[in-house]
PDB file of C-alpha atoms in Angstrom:
ATOM      1  CA  MET S1110      43.194  42.194 -18.483  1.00  0.00           C
ATOM      2  CA  LYS S1111      40.819  44.855 -17.091  1.00  0.00           C
ATOM      3  CA  THR S1112      39.914  48.010 -18.956  1.00  0.00           C
ATOM      4  CA  LEU S1113      39.480  51.218 -16.976  1.00  0.00           C
ATOM      5  CA  THR S1114      37.063  53.750 -18.378  1.00  0.00           C
ATOM      6  CA  THR S1115      37.015  57.311 -17.059  1.00  0.00           C
ATOM      7  CA  THR S1116      34.464  59.932 -17.982  1.00  0.00           C
ATOM      8  CA  PHE S1117      35.213  63.641 -17.809  1.00  0.00           C
ATOM      9  CA  GLN S1118      32.616  66.348 -17.906  1.00  0.00           C
ATOM     10  CA  VAL S1119      33.803  69.638 -19.322  1.00  0.00           C
ATOM     11  CA  GLN S1120      31.894  72.793 -18.560  1.00  0.00           C
ATOM     12  CA  LEU S1121      32.359  75.962 -20.540  1.00  0.00           C
ATOM     13  CA  SER S1122      31.421  79.426 -19.415  1.00  0.00           C
ATOM     14  CA  ALA S1123      28.740  81.286 -21.396  1.00  0.00           C
ATOM     15  CA  SER S1124      29.796  83.616 -24.214  1.00  0.00           C
ATOM     16  CA  VAL S1125      30.084  87.412 -24.077  1.00  0.00           C
ATOM     17  CA  GLY S1126      27.402  89.710 -25.502  1.00  0.00           C
ATOM     18  CA  PHE S1127      28.170  93.138 -27.000  1.00  0.00           C
ATOM     19  CA  SER S1128      25.835  96.161 -26.856  1.00  0.00           C
ATOM     20  CA  ASN S1129      26.946  97.190 -30.369  1.00  0.00           C
ATOM     21  CA  ASN S1130      27.365  94.700 -33.244  1.00  0.00           C
ATOM     22  CA  GLY S1131      30.452  96.387 -34.639  1.00  0.00           C
ATOM     23  CA  GLY S1132      31.066  97.710 -38.119  1.00  0.00           C
ATOM     24  CA  PHE S1133      31.414 101.253 -39.395  1.00  0.00           C
ATOM     25  CA  LEU S1134      30.845 104.137 -36.978  1.00  0.00           C
ATOM     26  CA  SER S1135      30.660 107.888 -37.417  1.00  0.00           C
ATOM     27  CA  GLU S1136      30.893 108.798 -33.720  1.00  0.00           C
ATOM     28  CA  SER S1137      32.281 107.417 -30.480  1.00  0.00           C
ATOM     29  CA  ILE S1138      30.303 104.800 -28.571  1.00  0.00           C
ATOM     30  CA  SER S1139      30.104 103.458 -25.051  1.00  0.00           C
ATOM     31  CA  LEU S1140      30.328  99.665 -25.399  1.00  0.00           C
ATOM     32  CA  SER S1141      28.797  97.391 -22.766  1.00  0.00           C
ATOM     33  CA  LEU S1142      29.690  93.723 -22.390  1.00  0.00           C
ATOM     34  CA  SER S1143      27.368  91.155 -20.824  1.00  0.00           C
ATOM     35  CA  GLY S1144      26.846  87.456 -20.308  1.00  0.00           C
ATOM     36  CA  ASN S1145      28.586  86.906 -17.027  1.00  0.00           C
ATOM     37  CA  SER S1146      26.782  85.845 -13.881  1.00  0.00           C
ATOM     38  CA  SER S1147      27.818  85.652 -10.248  1.00  0.00           C
ATOM     39  CA  GLY S1148      31.351  84.335  -9.907  1.00  0.00           C
ATOM     40  CA  GLN S1149      32.214  84.993 -13.554  1.00  0.00           C
ATOM     41  CA  ILE S1150      34.652  87.613 -14.824  1.00  0.00           C
ATOM     42  CA  ILE S1151      34.784  89.113 -18.317  1.00  0.00           C
ATOM     43  CA  ARG S1152      38.325  89.852 -19.483  1.00  0.00           C
ATOM     44  CA  TYR S1153      38.913  91.822 -22.673  1.00  0.00           C
ATOM     45  CA  THR S1154      41.407  93.441 -25.020  1.00  0.00           C
ATOM     46  CA  THR S1155      40.966  96.330 -27.460  1.00  0.00           C
ATOM     47  CA  ASP S1156      43.968  95.621 -29.684  1.00  0.00           C
ATOM     48  CA  GLY S1157      42.766  92.406 -31.308  1.00  0.00           C
ATOM     49  CA  ARG S1158      44.687  90.019 -29.058  1.00  0.00           C
ATOM     50  CA  ARG S1159      42.879  87.013 -27.572  1.00  0.00           C
ATOM     51  CA  PRO S1160      42.151  87.776 -23.893  1.00  0.00           C
ATOM     52  CA  THR S1161      44.003  85.803 -21.253  1.00  0.00           C
ATOM     53  CA  SER S1162      43.420  85.370 -17.532  1.00  0.00           C
ATOM     54  CA  THR S1163      45.638  88.401 -16.869  1.00  0.00           C
ATOM     55  CA  ASP S1164      44.012  90.932 -19.232  1.00  0.00           C
ATOM     56  CA  LEU S1165      41.701  93.793 -18.259  1.00  0.00           C
ATOM     57  CA  ILE S1166      38.617  92.944 -16.197  1.00  0.00           C
ATOM     58  CA  TYR S1167      35.399  94.463 -17.571  1.00  0.00           C
ATOM     59  CA  SER S1168      33.558  96.535 -14.959  1.00  0.00           C
ATOM     60  CA  ASN S1169      32.309  99.632 -16.814  1.00  0.00           C
ATOM     61  CA  PRO S1170      31.392 100.454 -20.428  1.00  0.00           C
ATOM     62  CA  ILE S1171      34.379 100.755 -22.765  1.00  0.00           C
ATOM     63  CA  GLN S1172      34.724 104.019 -24.673  1.00  0.00           C
ATOM     64  CA  ILE S1173      35.401 103.327 -28.352  1.00  0.00           C
ATOM     65  CA  SER S1174      36.629 106.421 -30.205  1.00  0.00           C
ATOM     66  CA  GLU S1175      39.145 104.967 -32.669  1.00  0.00           C
ATOM     67  CA  ASN S1176      39.450 101.882 -34.857  1.00  0.00           C
ATOM     68  CA  SER S1177      39.418  98.920 -32.468  1.00  0.00           C
ATOM     69  CA  THR S1178      38.862  95.204 -32.313  1.00  0.00           C
ATOM     70  CA  VAL S1179      37.409  94.241 -28.951  1.00  0.00           C
ATOM     71  CA  ARG S1180      37.793  90.607 -27.935  1.00  0.00           C
ATOM     72  CA  ALA S1181      36.344  89.190 -24.724  1.00  0.00           C
ATOM     73  CA  ARG S1182      36.042  85.915 -22.794  1.00  0.00           C
ATOM     74  CA  ILE S1183      34.353  84.863 -19.572  1.00  0.00           C
ATOM     75  CA  TYR S1184      36.448  83.248 -16.876  1.00  0.00           C
ATOM     76  CA  GLN S1185      35.143  81.270 -13.905  1.00  0.00           C
ATOM     77  CA  THR S1186      36.802  79.025 -11.336  1.00  0.00           C
ATOM     78  CA  ASN S1187      36.519  75.308 -12.219  1.00  0.00           C
ATOM     79  CA  TYR S1188      35.295  76.091 -15.757  1.00  0.00           C
ATOM     80  CA  LEU S1189      37.106  76.373 -19.041  1.00  0.00           C
ATOM     81  CA  PRO S1190      37.108  79.947 -20.385  1.00  0.00           C
ATOM     82  CA  SER S1191      34.330  80.789 -22.816  1.00  0.00           C
ATOM     83  CA  THR S1192      34.928  81.016 -26.515  1.00  0.00           C
ATOM     84  CA  THR S1193      36.420  84.334 -27.559  1.00  0.00           C
ATOM     85  CA  SER S1194      33.846  86.843 -28.815  1.00  0.00           C
ATOM     86  CA  SER S1195      35.061  89.607 -31.142  1.00  0.00           C
ATOM     87  CA  LYS S1196      33.695  92.774 -32.706  1.00  0.00           C
ATOM     88  CA  SER S1197      35.526  95.363 -34.813  1.00  0.00           C
ATOM     89  CA  TYR S1198      34.712  99.077 -34.862  1.00  0.00           C
ATOM     90  CA  ILE S1199      35.899 101.156 -37.808  1.00  0.00           C
ATOM     91  CA  PHE S1200      35.507 104.895 -37.998  1.00  0.00           C
ATOM     92  CA  ASP S1201      34.861 106.715 -41.234  1.00  0.00           C
ATOM     93  CA  ASP S1202      37.092 109.750 -40.749  1.00  0.00           C
ATOM     94  CA  ALA S1203      35.253 111.740 -43.426  1.00  0.00           C
ATOM     95  CA  THR S1204      32.057 111.799 -41.331  1.00  0.00           C
ATOM     96  CA  ARG S1205      33.725 112.385 -37.951  1.00  0.00           C
ATOM     97  CA  TYR S1206      34.973 115.929 -38.584  1.00  0.00           C
TER      98      TYR S1206
END
């Protein structure tokens, strides 16, 4: 009896970086996402859902002006999607008005 051994190499995309670490905010911010290189696409959500291959494509800073959880992943052909990166932004209404 012969034994067949197959080796697979799995490559993951890099993870997404956020220009703001999240937390409590007193005013709106313009959030930039980074970490993608040529041929990679960042997809994101602002409602706390895990991004899929059909969610919004990041191309410009995201305006955050209300409580939000931003989640993002990098997609690339022939690679598994990156891990999901998440940051939450919570506004203190007492300091906003």
